[in-house]
Amino acid sequence: MSLLVTGSIGIDTVKTPYGVSENCLGGAAVYFSMAASFFSPVRFVGVIGSDCPFDLEQVFAGRDVDLAGLEVRAQSKTFRWTGTYHEDMDDRTTDCVELNVLAEAPPAVPESFRDSEFVFLANTAPKLQLELLKQIREPVFVAADTMNLWIQDCLDDLKVLLKKIDCLVINEDEVRMLACEHNLIKAARMILDMGPLVIIVKKGKSGSLLCSAAGEKFLLPAYPADNVRDPTGAGDSFAGGFMGYLAQKGETNYETLKAAVAYGTVTASFAINDFSLKGLEAINKSDIEERLEVLRQITRF
Amino acid sequence: MSLLVTGSIGIDTVKTPYGVSENCLGGAAVYFSMAASFFSPVRFVGVIGSDCPFDLEQVFAGRDVDLAGLEVRAQSKTFRWTGTYHEDMDDRTTDCVELNVLAEAPPAVPESFRDSEFVFLANTAPKLQLELLKQIREPVFVAADTMNLWIQDCLDDLKVLLKKIDCLVINEDEVRMLACEHNLIKAARMILDMGPLVIIVKKGKSGSLLCSAAGEKFLLPAYPADNVRDPTGAGDSFAGGFMGYLAQKGETNYETLKAAVAYGTVTASFAINDFSLKGLEAINKSDIEERLEVLRQITRF
């Protein structure tokens, strides 16, 4: 089934204990699309300024990523993010953000994308996520990400969004903040009461937790990586693998959701192997399948 | 096969966000024995002072725990520990420690225990662990715990111990400290190079990781508890379930080790449900089997 993503395209500068990557390509929609394209064609909606040094056609060459929803605004500047990861690679400091074009109106969803069935609304203001979602006629399964800033500043909009999506994909700190509850299981249940049918809690190197409104749970450790060089984009690569697999299967029952979490986990484990998109660019689908089997083996008893 | 534990018996005062438990029974050997007794008879070696208000015969009534190794020293005082758990229940402050009898010579292993096959050396100075271990004639599988204090202050003794045990069961912070390496997978490999055949890393609410010198790995999330009242003894209850299951099976191959980690995980999840030993006292073996099946279901994809 068709899969659409809306989200950021960024010029990132990333420092980790293993090196520095200056002015490299990043952004949630970019990581998501690269990850999802291993499983399913992707429809891409995002906006850049005229200063963007990257040719996305070339970045996605050989992958089934439709860039009809890529808008270039001549008078605007591209989103920029600079961050530093510390020794505990789950822990990062944002040194500098220039929202630039992300502070403007969102891009339009092209007419040819409006029949999309699977939709991922990457992190942005919930009001913009709602505006983007309104342009999709009859989505089958909508997932969204959010962040601490919107939980603090735009809670009412976020609560409206939560009633319109099927799945929230969110970090553990944000789960606690949104639910005002420290215990993750309780907090997840409280968020399910706000609307979504499924919540996926991303816990970094501690793995992930899926809870459904029907009471189902799934817990998966992260892949035991011994070569993490740059965690940027891990969450969006996870979401890309997850949604890509669901769109490929065209269903969202419990067994498929569990497998999708596992594919998301494995895809993210490659993304963090190297800076920017290099980790995902270096692999093919059979690498993902191989690592999935390892993950199955080392988590089964 | 026979299972022996050596370790502390304590008078604990514990504060958590859910309440206070003053002067309650605690100590590694006590939690371990209670947990292991669901699986296997336990031989108990430990020492208290004459001030100890607890009747261990009564505490373990109806359980197959042989207290022939319990020594009461008339001139000594029992070990005391006072600690506070914070909102993040993995995080605790030790407010007060009185080593008392634990600062003296270790108890003797009774002659009737010296043929023990499975041995758990709960946390104490590695020199004492070595002295205790020397009294066991031909152990089949020896596991030990340790802590930051001994890694800092008694590293040479600890390194001698590591060459004499089969399995180290240790917290993630201690793994990093002992290996001087932040990445857990790399750190575990470095510790395996110091001697043990197996290392089990306890990661609190993030679950546990098993690595073997043969290159096997096993990752298991913690049971998703929504009612954690007192994490004291979680690690020793884990070790008790783990070693109890191994002693019951009488083997330590990869499949058995994985199942033992799962039984340890589930047993610990009951221990933290209530203060002191109440969580373990409230259950029977079928509760453990039931929860193990839930854990299997919610981690399998």
XYZ file of C-alpha atoms in Angstrom:
602
model
C 0.000 0.000 0.000
C 1.061 3.624 -0.498
C 3.194 5.299 2.181
C 3.559 9.055 2.619
C 5.917 10.928 4.938
C 5.903 14.598 5.844
C 8.820 16.019 7.764
C 12.009 17.980 7.880
C 14.990 18.090 5.575
C 17.982 19.476 7.409
C 21.550 20.583 7.138
C 23.097 18.955 10.199
C 26.354 19.446 12.014
C 26.922 16.580 14.421
C 29.666 16.011 16.962
C 30.062 12.639 18.658
C 32.953 11.074 20.585
C 33.872 9.412 17.247
C 34.138 12.482 15.073
C 32.446 15.503 13.551
C 30.238 15.678 10.479
C 29.720 19.224 9.248
C 26.849 20.422 7.063
C 25.672 16.940 6.205
C 22.233 15.936 5.018
C 19.746 15.125 7.759
C 16.146 15.675 8.766
C 13.364 13.335 9.834
C 11.772 12.893 6.384
C 15.136 12.078 4.832
C 16.106 9.383 7.364
C 12.559 8.014 7.336
C 12.443 7.761 3.533
C 15.834 6.128 3.237
C 14.828 3.530 5.853
C 11.292 2.930 4.566
C 12.453 2.551 0.961
C 13.926 -0.881 1.797
C 10.346 -2.074 2.262
C 7.952 0.069 0.262
C 7.764 2.945 -2.222
C 7.717 6.283 -0.372
C 5.932 9.542 -1.152
C 7.983 12.431 0.192
C 6.602 15.787 1.378
C 9.048 18.399 2.639
C 10.429 21.868 2.026
C 13.894 23.376 1.621
C 15.294 26.811 0.865
C 17.301 27.782 -2.154
C 20.501 27.407 -0.103
C 20.185 23.622 0.202
C 23.391 22.083 -1.187
C 21.925 18.567 -1.569
C 20.321 17.092 -4.654
C 17.646 14.826 -3.174
C 17.003 13.196 -6.568
C 20.575 12.014 -6.423
C 20.441 11.086 -2.723
C 17.504 8.770 -3.387
C 18.688 7.545 -6.805
C 17.862 3.853 -7.236
C 15.292 3.975 -4.436
C 11.556 4.247 -4.953
C 11.134 7.662 -3.307
C 8.731 9.989 -5.123
C 9.844 13.590 -4.592
C 6.712 15.190 -6.104
C 6.068 16.665 -2.646
C 9.486 18.354 -2.347
C 9.100 22.117 -2.404
C 11.996 24.518 -2.916
C 11.297 28.054 -1.653
C 13.467 30.562 -3.440
C 13.231 33.218 -0.718
C 13.774 30.853 2.227
C 16.614 29.102 3.976
C 16.853 25.406 4.809
C 16.434 24.086 8.349
C 19.746 23.683 10.195
C 20.583 21.677 13.319
C 23.842 21.431 15.244
C 24.169 18.942 18.078
C 26.652 17.109 20.268
C 26.368 13.530 21.517
C 28.090 12.695 24.775
C 29.710 9.456 25.911
C 26.303 7.986 26.709
C 25.159 8.145 23.101
C 21.472 8.342 24.146
C 22.242 11.763 25.531
C 22.600 14.793 23.259
C 22.778 18.568 23.465
C 21.281 20.762 20.769
C 23.880 23.477 20.233
C 22.006 25.480 17.628
C 18.717 25.321 15.703
C 17.734 27.531 12.780
C 14.141 26.642 11.920
C 14.200 28.827 8.789
C 11.723 27.334 6.286
C 10.194 25.103 8.993
C 8.820 28.219 10.695
C 6.791 29.039 7.581
C 3.614 27.422 6.216
C 3.973 23.684 5.619
C 4.412 22.370 2.077
C 1.301 21.318 0.188
C 0.556 17.641 -0.308
C 0.447 17.135 -4.106
C -2.862 15.931 -5.559
C -1.201 12.675 -6.658
C -0.346 11.900 -2.994
C -3.768 12.611 -1.476
C -4.961 9.016 -1.769
C -2.098 7.789 0.461
C -3.025 4.921 2.777
C -0.142 4.798 5.274
C 0.993 8.191 6.572
C 3.840 9.219 8.857
C 3.759 12.750 10.261
C 7.313 13.320 11.436
C 7.918 15.710 14.295
C 6.738 19.283 13.757
C 4.154 21.587 15.400
C 0.938 19.549 15.896
C -1.028 22.310 14.153
C 1.051 21.750 11.008
C 0.701 17.979 11.358
C -3.088 18.452 11.463
C -3.000 20.699 8.392
C -0.951 18.128 6.485
C -3.190 15.260 7.580
C -6.328 17.102 6.441
C -5.008 16.930 2.889
C -5.021 13.108 2.867
C -8.458 11.843 1.842
C -8.859 8.436 3.507
C -5.724 7.295 5.294
C -5.742 3.699 6.577
C -3.055 4.049 9.263
C -1.564 7.323 10.482
C 1.441 7.487 12.789
C 3.013 10.628 14.220
C 6.034 11.689 16.215
C 6.192 14.688 18.535
C 8.641 16.265 21.005
C 8.939 17.968 24.412
C 8.567 21.471 22.927
C 5.044 20.753 21.587
C 4.001 18.918 24.742
C 4.929 22.026 26.703
C 3.743 24.744 24.348
C 0.985 23.256 22.153
C -0.704 20.627 24.299
C -4.229 21.486 23.108
C -3.275 21.065 19.437
C -1.434 17.865 20.293
C -4.517 16.466 22.025
C -6.592 17.169 18.904
C -3.956 15.384 16.821
C -3.934 12.363 19.159
C -7.622 11.803 18.427
C -6.941 11.695 14.686
C -3.980 9.316 14.504
C -3.687 5.556 14.921
C -0.179 5.383 16.331
C 2.127 7.657 18.302
C 5.884 6.982 18.026
C 7.621 8.865 20.819
C 10.674 8.900 23.145
C 10.391 7.626 26.704
C 11.037 11.044 28.271
C 8.268 12.513 26.139
C 5.885 9.724 27.185
C 6.500 10.592 30.818
C 6.108 14.299 30.148
C 2.884 13.914 28.154
C 1.273 11.583 30.706
C 2.755 13.290 33.802
C 3.581 9.759 35.021
C 6.981 8.171 35.524
C 6.057 4.478 35.118
C 6.182 3.829 31.373
C 3.464 1.164 31.314
C 1.022 3.380 33.183
C 2.051 6.413 31.113
C 1.522 4.520 27.850
C -1.972 3.494 28.970
C -2.807 7.116 29.811
C -1.718 8.254 26.354
C -3.756 5.497 24.687
C -6.757 6.958 26.550
C -6.086 10.232 24.689
C -6.858 8.650 21.319
C -4.309 6.504 19.474
C -4.810 2.745 19.108
C -1.105 2.031 19.422
C 1.812 3.754 21.109
C 5.447 2.922 20.468
C 7.924 4.120 23.060
C 11.471 4.564 21.755
C 13.935 3.927 24.597
C 17.223 4.404 22.719
C 19.716 1.709 23.580
C 17.139 0.098 25.899
C 14.968 -0.814 22.919
C 11.278 -0.164 22.436
C 7.874 -0.873 23.875
C 4.606 -1.204 21.977
C 1.280 -0.944 23.799
C -2.133 -1.106 22.171
C -5.534 0.100 23.319
C -6.585 -3.571 23.136
C -4.075 -4.310 25.946
C -1.401 -5.949 23.785
C 2.248 -5.295 24.629
C 5.528 -5.965 22.880
C 8.996 -5.363 24.275
C 12.086 -5.525 22.123
C 15.683 -4.745 23.127
C 17.782 -2.615 20.807
C 20.132 -4.551 18.546
C 23.369 -4.963 20.555
C 25.507 -2.572 18.542
C 29.185 -2.347 19.373
C 29.949 0.314 16.792
C 27.715 3.339 17.304
C 29.231 6.382 15.642
C 26.277 8.779 15.201
C 22.796 8.214 16.679
C 21.259 11.078 14.655
C 18.203 9.848 12.792
C 17.884 6.617 14.808
C 14.272 7.378 15.770
C 13.258 8.372 12.249
C 15.019 5.347 10.756
C 13.133 3.208 13.265
C 9.863 4.828 12.171
C 10.833 4.332 8.523
C 11.508 0.629 8.948
C 8.341 0.256 11.023
C 5.999 2.078 8.635
C 7.724 0.732 5.532
C 7.129 -2.837 6.688
C 3.478 -2.128 7.578
C 2.866 -0.524 4.174
C 4.552 -3.480 2.482
C 2.311 -5.957 4.340
C -0.761 -3.726 4.019
C -2.016 -4.712 7.465
C -1.637 -3.645 11.088
C -2.648 -6.605 13.255
C -0.648 -7.422 16.414
C 1.703 -9.926 14.752
C 2.471 -7.509 11.913
C 2.992 -4.612 14.325
C 5.493 -6.716 16.333
C 7.437 -7.666 13.217
C 7.358 -4.013 12.107
C 8.907 -2.928 15.423
C 11.642 -5.519 14.883
C 12.316 -4.261 11.339
C 12.378 -0.678 12.651
C 14.857 -1.703 15.346
C 17.195 -3.398 12.899
C 17.007 -0.596 10.338
C 17.854 1.959 13.044
C 20.801 -0.181 14.165
C 22.387 0.305 10.732
C 21.638 4.038 10.660
C 23.733 4.651 13.790
C 26.733 2.739 12.451
C 28.027 5.799 10.632
C 27.530 9.548 10.229
C 24.578 11.088 8.400
C 22.994 8.649 5.899
C 26.142 6.617 5.335
C 25.014 3.775 7.607
C 21.803 3.250 5.629
C 23.459 3.843 2.271
C 25.957 1.050 2.941
C 23.411 -1.770 3.287
C 20.825 -3.661 1.306
C 17.657 -5.530 2.176
C 19.459 -8.807 2.808
C 21.621 -7.152 5.501
C 18.401 -6.154 7.237
C 16.938 -9.670 6.938
C 20.138 -11.218 8.281
C 20.292 -8.935 11.302
C 16.587 -9.501 11.950
C 17.263 -13.229 12.250
C 20.111 -12.538 14.674
C 17.815 -10.319 16.744
C 15.164 -13.041 16.766
C 17.727 -15.625 17.876
C 19.220 -13.541 20.700
C 15.859 -12.510 22.151
C 14.069 -15.877 22.025
C 14.053 -18.276 24.955
C 21.857 -30.451 41.827
C 22.849 -28.794 45.094
C 22.876 -24.986 45.279
C 24.785 -22.979 47.863
C 24.625 -19.226 48.501
C 26.929 -17.100 50.619
C 25.988 -13.514 51.327
C 24.587 -10.883 53.608
C 21.642 -10.887 55.958
C 20.593 -7.331 56.695
C 18.318 -5.125 58.712
C 17.104 -2.687 56.061
C 15.343 0.636 56.226
C 14.041 1.564 52.801
C 12.306 4.711 51.605
C 10.655 4.805 48.196
C 8.084 7.194 46.689
C 5.503 4.593 47.785
C 6.332 4.387 51.451
C 8.882 3.538 54.130
C 9.811 0.143 55.513
C 11.794 0.367 58.732
C 14.059 -2.328 60.148
C 12.818 -4.995 57.782
C 14.626 -8.170 56.792
C 16.932 -7.836 53.788
C 20.345 -8.890 52.542
C 21.546 -10.578 49.379
C 21.553 -14.156 50.719
C 18.020 -13.759 52.049
C 16.527 -12.452 48.787
C 18.540 -14.976 46.792
C 17.383 -17.932 48.906
C 13.745 -16.919 48.882
C 13.862 -16.603 45.061
C 15.931 -19.741 44.402
C 13.769 -21.894 46.673
C 10.967 -21.845 44.059
C 13.261 -23.955 41.882
C 15.728 -25.885 43.984
C 16.750 -26.653 47.585
C 19.141 -23.981 48.887
C 22.101 -24.224 51.233
C 22.465 -20.958 53.109
C 25.731 -19.511 54.450
C 25.624 -16.187 56.285
C 26.255 -14.483 59.607
C 24.242 -12.262 61.963
C 24.797 -10.664 65.347
C 22.875 -11.373 68.498
C 20.758 -8.261 67.870
C 19.037 -9.744 64.809
C 15.280 -9.602 65.454
C 14.399 -12.089 62.710
C 13.930 -15.830 63.060
C 15.219 -17.145 59.725
C 13.832 -20.632 60.424
C 10.426 -19.021 60.496
C 11.108 -16.759 57.494
C 11.947 -19.796 55.347
C 9.346 -22.137 56.904
C 7.845 -24.381 54.231
C 10.753 -23.715 51.861
C 13.677 -26.025 51.306
C 16.365 -23.683 52.659
C 18.998 -25.402 54.807
C 20.249 -22.962 57.451
C 23.130 -25.148 58.647
C 25.450 -22.383 57.430
C 23.798 -19.604 59.458
C 26.145 -18.362 62.137
C 25.037 -16.167 65.051
C 27.878 -14.207 66.670
C 27.015 -13.280 70.208
C 29.478 -10.383 70.429
C 28.606 -8.864 67.035
C 25.916 -6.734 65.495
C 23.961 -7.489 62.336
C 24.603 -5.655 59.055
C 22.334 -2.638 58.568
C 21.490 -0.698 55.410
C 19.350 2.412 54.968
C 18.562 3.674 51.503
C 16.233 5.902 49.507
C 14.870 5.215 46.035
C 13.994 8.219 43.917
C 11.271 8.666 41.317
C 13.351 6.789 38.756
C 13.300 3.574 40.763
C 16.594 2.393 39.215
C 18.302 5.197 41.087
C 19.021 4.936 44.805
C 21.002 6.700 47.505
C 22.615 4.783 50.349
C 21.901 6.908 53.408
C 23.704 4.757 55.938
C 25.644 1.479 56.065
C 26.766 -0.318 59.219
C 28.839 -3.283 58.085
C 29.087 -4.653 61.633
C 29.481 -8.443 61.363
C 30.246 -8.209 57.628
C 33.520 -6.468 58.466
C 34.657 -9.549 60.396
C 35.855 -12.939 59.150
C 33.359 -14.682 56.873
C 31.275 -17.556 58.244
C 32.568 -21.084 57.728
C 30.993 -23.327 55.114
C 29.694 -26.372 57.066
C 31.200 -29.718 56.125
C 27.802 -30.914 54.881
C 27.778 -28.092 52.296
C 31.300 -28.583 50.912
C 30.166 -30.879 48.123
C 27.892 -28.161 46.655
C 27.734 -28.128 42.842
C 26.127 -24.769 42.061
C 27.482 -21.840 44.062
C 26.477 -18.179 44.233
C 28.884 -15.796 45.923
C 26.749 -12.745 46.648
C 28.399 -9.360 46.824
C 31.126 -8.962 49.419
C 34.883 -8.251 49.364
C 36.428 -10.472 46.656
C 38.979 -11.737 49.186
C 36.138 -13.120 51.315
C 34.445 -14.566 48.240
C 37.705 -16.372 47.434
C 37.974 -17.686 51.003
C 34.422 -18.992 50.876
C 34.906 -20.557 47.455
C 38.053 -22.372 48.616
C 35.896 -24.346 51.041
C 33.814 -25.896 48.237
C 35.495 -29.029 46.944
C 34.428 -29.405 43.316
C 31.890 -26.827 42.278
C 30.291 -27.330 38.840
C 29.157 -23.760 38.199
C 30.145 -20.738 40.293
C 28.541 -17.318 39.853
C 29.461 -14.146 41.728
C 28.241 -10.600 42.132
C 30.428 -7.606 42.939
C 30.081 -3.815 43.279
C 31.754 -0.472 42.507
C 33.531 -0.374 45.891
C 35.531 -3.577 45.206
C 36.238 -2.574 41.601
C 37.785 0.627 42.936
C 39.524 -0.670 46.037
C 40.250 -4.391 45.513
C 40.750 -4.796 41.782
C 43.639 -7.265 42.152
C 41.608 -9.617 44.366
C 38.655 -9.253 42.031
C 40.815 -10.239 39.056
C 41.913 -13.377 40.901
C 38.265 -14.168 41.617
C 37.268 -13.658 37.971
C 39.641 -16.443 36.955
C 37.959 -18.855 39.376
C 34.283 -18.314 38.584
C 32.120 -19.356 35.643
C 29.688 -16.466 35.657
C 29.705 -12.833 36.772
C 26.306 -11.247 37.516
C 26.777 -7.491 37.659
C 25.065 -4.097 37.133
C 25.631 -2.158 33.934
C 27.446 0.719 35.664
C 29.814 -1.771 37.260
C 30.442 -3.431 33.880
C 31.495 -0.077 32.458
C 33.639 0.691 35.481
C 35.378 -2.696 35.498
C 36.096 -2.647 31.751
C 36.763 1.129 31.507
C 34.525 1.050 28.416
C 31.131 2.661 27.918
C 29.727 0.371 25.203
C 28.183 -2.579 27.052
C 28.846 -5.181 24.367
C 32.518 -4.247 24.129
C 32.770 -3.992 27.929
C 31.216 -7.439 28.397
C 33.717 -8.944 25.950
C 36.595 -7.339 27.841
C 35.383 -8.817 31.142
C 34.984 -12.262 29.559
C 38.656 -11.966 28.632
C 39.386 -11.649 32.372
C 38.155 -15.179 33.058
C 34.452 -15.985 33.354
C 32.675 -18.040 30.685
C 29.471 -16.049 31.020
C 28.604 -12.518 32.078
C 25.120 -11.326 32.899
C 24.587 -7.590 32.905
C 21.665 -6.409 35.035
C 20.203 -3.234 33.533
C 17.360 -2.598 35.993
C 14.177 -1.673 34.198
C 15.964 -2.042 30.844
C 16.304 -5.786 31.392
C 19.419 -7.900 31.106
C 22.118 -9.009 28.727
C 23.956 -12.337 28.705
C 27.236 -12.721 26.810
C 29.341 -15.849 26.719
C 33.003 -16.397 25.923
C 31.762 -18.580 23.041
C 30.204 -15.451 21.491
C 26.579 -16.213 22.394
C 24.319 -13.320 23.394
C 20.887 -13.079 24.925
C 18.914 -9.899 25.509
C 15.772 -9.845 27.592
C 13.686 -6.821 28.587
C 12.526 -6.502 32.181
C 8.972 -7.656 32.825
C 6.798 -4.549 32.225
C 5.827 -3.889 35.834
C 3.290 -1.158 36.516
C 3.428 -1.569 40.291
C 6.995 -1.205 41.536
C 6.987 -0.370 45.242
C 10.490 -1.361 46.417
C 13.347 -2.420 44.098
C 15.538 -3.607 47.009
C 16.689 -7.148 46.375
C 15.760 -7.139 42.691
C 19.267 -8.110 41.596
C 19.608 -10.859 44.222
C 16.132 -12.205 43.421
C 17.176 -12.250 39.765
C 20.305 -14.204 40.698
C 18.216 -16.548 42.851
C 15.766 -17.344 40.064
C 18.661 -17.703 37.609
C 20.806 -20.029 39.753
C 17.796 -21.888 41.173
C 16.652 -22.779 37.657
C 20.165 -23.862 36.588
C 20.536 -26.068 39.692
C 17.098 -27.563 39.047
C 18.039 -28.413 35.448
C 21.568 -29.442 36.390
C 23.005 -28.006 33.185
C 24.349 -24.718 31.850
C 24.135 -24.868 28.065
C 23.046 -21.778 26.073
C 19.346 -22.702 25.932
C 19.253 -23.396 29.678
C 21.136 -20.184 30.476
C 18.612 -18.181 28.403
C 15.657 -19.775 30.192
C 17.397 -19.176 33.528
C 17.749 -15.459 32.725
C 14.028 -15.381 31.939
C 13.162 -17.109 35.238
C 15.444 -14.666 37.077
C 13.726 -11.740 35.368
C 10.255 -12.922 36.307
C 11.207 -13.785 39.890
C 12.711 -10.308 40.341
C 9.558 -8.721 38.918
C 7.592 -10.170 41.840
C 10.200 -9.143 44.412
C 9.810 -5.449 43.539
C 6.004 -5.523 43.820
C 6.152 -4.924 47.559
C 8.491 -4.000 50.411
C 11.121 -6.375 51.815
C 10.272 -10.040 51.118
C 6.533 -9.532 50.870
C 6.515 -9.608 47.076
C 8.183 -13.045 46.992
C 6.213 -14.358 49.976
C 2.932 -13.596 48.210
C 3.487 -15.883 45.217
C 3.894 -19.524 44.317
C 5.610 -21.368 41.478
C 2.579 -21.229 39.206
C 2.575 -17.399 39.385
C 6.159 -17.511 38.121
C 5.281 -19.945 35.306
C 2.307 -17.824 34.269
C 4.329 -14.625 34.119
C 7.114 -16.398 32.241
C 4.624 -17.313 29.520
C 3.456 -13.681 29.348
C 7.078 -12.550 29.048
C 7.672 -15.081 26.279
C 4.564 -13.900 24.433
C 5.338 -10.161 24.644
C 8.954 -10.528 23.548
C 8.480 -12.953 20.653
C 7.996 -11.766 17.080
